[in-house]
Short mmCIF file of C-alpha atoms in Angstrom, two decimals:
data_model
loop_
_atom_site.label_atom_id
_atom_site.label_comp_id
_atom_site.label_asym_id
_atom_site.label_seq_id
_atom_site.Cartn_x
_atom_site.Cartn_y
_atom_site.Cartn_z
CA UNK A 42 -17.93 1.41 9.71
CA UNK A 43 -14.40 1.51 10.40
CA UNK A 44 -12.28 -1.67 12.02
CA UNK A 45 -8.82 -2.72 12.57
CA UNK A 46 -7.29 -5.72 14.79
CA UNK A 47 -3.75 -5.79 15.13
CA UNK A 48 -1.33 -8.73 16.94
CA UNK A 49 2.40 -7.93 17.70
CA UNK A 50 4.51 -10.60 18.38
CA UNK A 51 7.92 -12.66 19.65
CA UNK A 52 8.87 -9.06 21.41
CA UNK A 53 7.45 -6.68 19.56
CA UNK A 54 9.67 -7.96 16.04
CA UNK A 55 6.52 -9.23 14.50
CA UNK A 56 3.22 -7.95 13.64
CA UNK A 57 0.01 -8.25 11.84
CA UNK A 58 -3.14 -5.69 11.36
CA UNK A 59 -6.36 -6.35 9.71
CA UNK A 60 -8.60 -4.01 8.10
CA UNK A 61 -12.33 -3.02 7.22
CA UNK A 62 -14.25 -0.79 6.55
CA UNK A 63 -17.76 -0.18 4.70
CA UNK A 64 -19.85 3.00 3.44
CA UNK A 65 -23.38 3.09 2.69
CA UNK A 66 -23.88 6.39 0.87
CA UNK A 67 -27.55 7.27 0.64
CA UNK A 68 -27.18 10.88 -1.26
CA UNK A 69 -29.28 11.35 -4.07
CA UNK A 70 -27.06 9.98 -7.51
CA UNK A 71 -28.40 13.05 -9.66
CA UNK A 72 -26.89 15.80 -6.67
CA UNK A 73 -23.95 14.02 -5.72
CA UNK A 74 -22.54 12.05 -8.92
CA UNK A 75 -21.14 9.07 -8.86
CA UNK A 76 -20.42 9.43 -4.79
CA UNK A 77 -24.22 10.41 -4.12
CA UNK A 78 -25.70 6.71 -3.87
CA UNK A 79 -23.15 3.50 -3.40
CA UNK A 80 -21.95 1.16 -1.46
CA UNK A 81 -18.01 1.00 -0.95
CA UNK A 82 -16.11 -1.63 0.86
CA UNK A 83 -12.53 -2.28 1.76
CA UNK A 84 -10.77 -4.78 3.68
CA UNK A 85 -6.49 -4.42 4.37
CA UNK A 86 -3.89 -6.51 5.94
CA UNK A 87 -0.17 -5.44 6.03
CA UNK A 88 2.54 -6.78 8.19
CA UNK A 89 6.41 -6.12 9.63
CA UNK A 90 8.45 -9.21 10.47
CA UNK A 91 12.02 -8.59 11.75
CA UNK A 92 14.53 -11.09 11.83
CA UNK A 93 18.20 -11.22 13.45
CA UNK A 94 17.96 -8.56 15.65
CA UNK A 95 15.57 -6.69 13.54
CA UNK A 96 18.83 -6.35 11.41
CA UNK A 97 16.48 -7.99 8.05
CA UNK A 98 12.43 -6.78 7.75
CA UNK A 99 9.99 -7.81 5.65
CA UNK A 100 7.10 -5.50 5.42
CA UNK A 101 4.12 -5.44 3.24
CA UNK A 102 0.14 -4.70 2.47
CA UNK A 103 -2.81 -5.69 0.76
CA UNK A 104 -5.93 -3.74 -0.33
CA UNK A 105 -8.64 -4.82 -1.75
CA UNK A 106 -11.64 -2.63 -2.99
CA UNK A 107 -15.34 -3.15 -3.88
CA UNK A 108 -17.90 -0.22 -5.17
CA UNK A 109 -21.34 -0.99 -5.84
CA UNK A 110 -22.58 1.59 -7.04
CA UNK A 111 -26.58 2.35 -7.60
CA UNK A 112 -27.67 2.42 -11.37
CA UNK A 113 -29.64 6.17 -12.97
CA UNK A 114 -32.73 7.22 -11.20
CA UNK A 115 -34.78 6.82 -14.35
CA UNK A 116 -34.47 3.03 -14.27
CA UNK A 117 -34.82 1.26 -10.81
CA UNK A 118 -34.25 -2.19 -12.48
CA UNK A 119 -30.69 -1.43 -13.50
CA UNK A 120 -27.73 -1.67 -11.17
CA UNK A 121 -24.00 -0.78 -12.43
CA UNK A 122 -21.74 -4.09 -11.99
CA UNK A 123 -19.32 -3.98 -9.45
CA UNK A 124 -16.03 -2.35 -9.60
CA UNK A 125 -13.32 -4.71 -7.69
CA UNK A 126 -9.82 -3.06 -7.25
CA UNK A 127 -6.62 -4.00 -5.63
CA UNK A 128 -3.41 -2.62 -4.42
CA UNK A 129 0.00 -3.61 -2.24
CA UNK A 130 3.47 -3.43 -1.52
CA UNK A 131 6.38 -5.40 -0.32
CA UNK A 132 9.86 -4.48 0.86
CA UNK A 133 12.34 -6.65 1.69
CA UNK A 134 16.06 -4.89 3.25
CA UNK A 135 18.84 -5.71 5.33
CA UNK A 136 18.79 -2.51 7.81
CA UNK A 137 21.95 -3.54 9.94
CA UNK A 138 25.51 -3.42 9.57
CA UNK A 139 27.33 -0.84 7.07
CA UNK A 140 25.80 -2.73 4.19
CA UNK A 141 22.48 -2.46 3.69
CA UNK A 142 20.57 -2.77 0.84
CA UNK A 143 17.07 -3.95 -0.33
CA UNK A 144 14.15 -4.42 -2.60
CA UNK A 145 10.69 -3.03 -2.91
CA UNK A 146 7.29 -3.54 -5.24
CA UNK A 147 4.45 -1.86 -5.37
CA UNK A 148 0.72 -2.05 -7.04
CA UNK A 149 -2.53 -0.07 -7.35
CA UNK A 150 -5.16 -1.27 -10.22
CA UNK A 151 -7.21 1.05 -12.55
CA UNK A 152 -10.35 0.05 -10.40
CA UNK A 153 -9.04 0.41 -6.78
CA UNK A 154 -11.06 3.20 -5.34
CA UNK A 155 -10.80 3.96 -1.26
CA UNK A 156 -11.81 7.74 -0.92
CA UNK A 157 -15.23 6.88 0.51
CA UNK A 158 -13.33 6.46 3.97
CA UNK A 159 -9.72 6.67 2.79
CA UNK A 160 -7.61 8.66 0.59
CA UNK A 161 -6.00 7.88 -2.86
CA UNK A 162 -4.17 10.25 -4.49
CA UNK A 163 -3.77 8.21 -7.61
CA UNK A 164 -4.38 4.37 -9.10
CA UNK A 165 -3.38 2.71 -12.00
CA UNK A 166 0.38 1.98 -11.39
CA UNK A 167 3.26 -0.21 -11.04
CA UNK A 168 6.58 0.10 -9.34
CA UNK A 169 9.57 -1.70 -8.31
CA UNK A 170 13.11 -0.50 -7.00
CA UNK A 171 16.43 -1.75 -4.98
CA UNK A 172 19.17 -0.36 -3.53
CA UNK A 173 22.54 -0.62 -1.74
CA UNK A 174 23.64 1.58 0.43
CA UNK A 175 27.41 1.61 2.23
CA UNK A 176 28.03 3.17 5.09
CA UNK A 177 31.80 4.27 6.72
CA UNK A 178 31.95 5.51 10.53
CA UNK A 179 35.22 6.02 11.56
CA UNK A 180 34.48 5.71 15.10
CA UNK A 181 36.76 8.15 16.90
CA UNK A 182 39.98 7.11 15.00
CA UNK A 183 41.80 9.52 13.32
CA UNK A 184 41.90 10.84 9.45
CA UNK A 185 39.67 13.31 7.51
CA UNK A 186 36.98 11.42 7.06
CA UNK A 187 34.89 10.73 9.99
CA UNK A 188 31.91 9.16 8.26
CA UNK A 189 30.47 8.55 4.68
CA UNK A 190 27.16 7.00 2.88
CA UNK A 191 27.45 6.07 -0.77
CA UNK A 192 23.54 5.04 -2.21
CA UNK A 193 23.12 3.52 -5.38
CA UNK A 194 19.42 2.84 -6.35
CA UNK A 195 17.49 2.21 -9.20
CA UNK A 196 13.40 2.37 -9.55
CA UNK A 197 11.25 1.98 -12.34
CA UNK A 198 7.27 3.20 -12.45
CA UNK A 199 4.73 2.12 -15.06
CA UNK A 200 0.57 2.17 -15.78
CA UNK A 201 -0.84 -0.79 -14.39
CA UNK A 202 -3.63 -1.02 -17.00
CA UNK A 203 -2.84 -0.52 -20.96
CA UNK A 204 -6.24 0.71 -21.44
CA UNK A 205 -7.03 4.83 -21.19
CA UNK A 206 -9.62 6.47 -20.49
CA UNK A 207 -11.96 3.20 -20.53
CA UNK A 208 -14.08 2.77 -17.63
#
């Protein structure tokens, strides 16, 4: 299953979108691995606001993820606990005028797991960053230089759990 709702707003500056989908995986466990038999769920929201004449956005999304996955075949009784994971973002610039600058973060836990209907390249990180940016435009008047951009950013990565190779 595979659903997403999505409301845009106060002329088009504004919007919201909702999420879902679910996977009942039926395979046999002992052919397929750990994808052969499971249940996987996620549900996402993310959003884009604009303010001042879309010259400021906020933008942003939230994951959530929840595997259940089916215990060995030699013993029906037992059931693996769930795995719960989580991941977003959030940006926040100024996109107008010839200074711009802005601020992002950015999450994925150990446990967030979306390849039964999505893809993840990786998990297990942290990251943050800003920038400024100036920008020169001579507009038609005279002189060598016609236009310029000078960026200045920094942006940091880590692991999001301190634990490897525990599962």
């Amino acid at each position: 299953f595979v659903g997403r709702l999505g409301k845009e707003f106060s002329h088009g500056t504004r919007r919201i979108n909702l999420m879902q989908t679910a996977v009942q995986n039926t395979g046999s466990r002992e052919e397929f691995g750990d994808r052969g038999s499971r249940e996987a769920y996620t549900t996402g929201v993310d959003f884009d606001l604009r303010f001042r004449n879309r010259g400021y956005i906020a933008r942003g999304s939230f994951v959530g993820s929840i595997i259940r996955p089916e215990g060995p075949a030699s013993t029906s009784d037992f059931r693996p606990a769930r795995r719960y994971g989580t991941g977003g973002n959030i940006e926040l610039r100024k996109a107008g005028g010839s200074v711009q600058y802005g601020t992002y973060g950015r999450w994925k836990t150990d446990r967030l797991d979306l390849n039964d209907l999505g893809y993840l390249r990786a998990s297990d990180d942290l990251a943050t960053g800003a920038w400024l940016n100036l920008l020169y435009n001579s507009d038609g008047r005279s002189g060598r230089l016609r236009s310029g951009n000078l960026r200045i950013s920094a942006d940091g990565t880590w692991m999001y759990a301190s634990r490897a190779g525990v599962d």
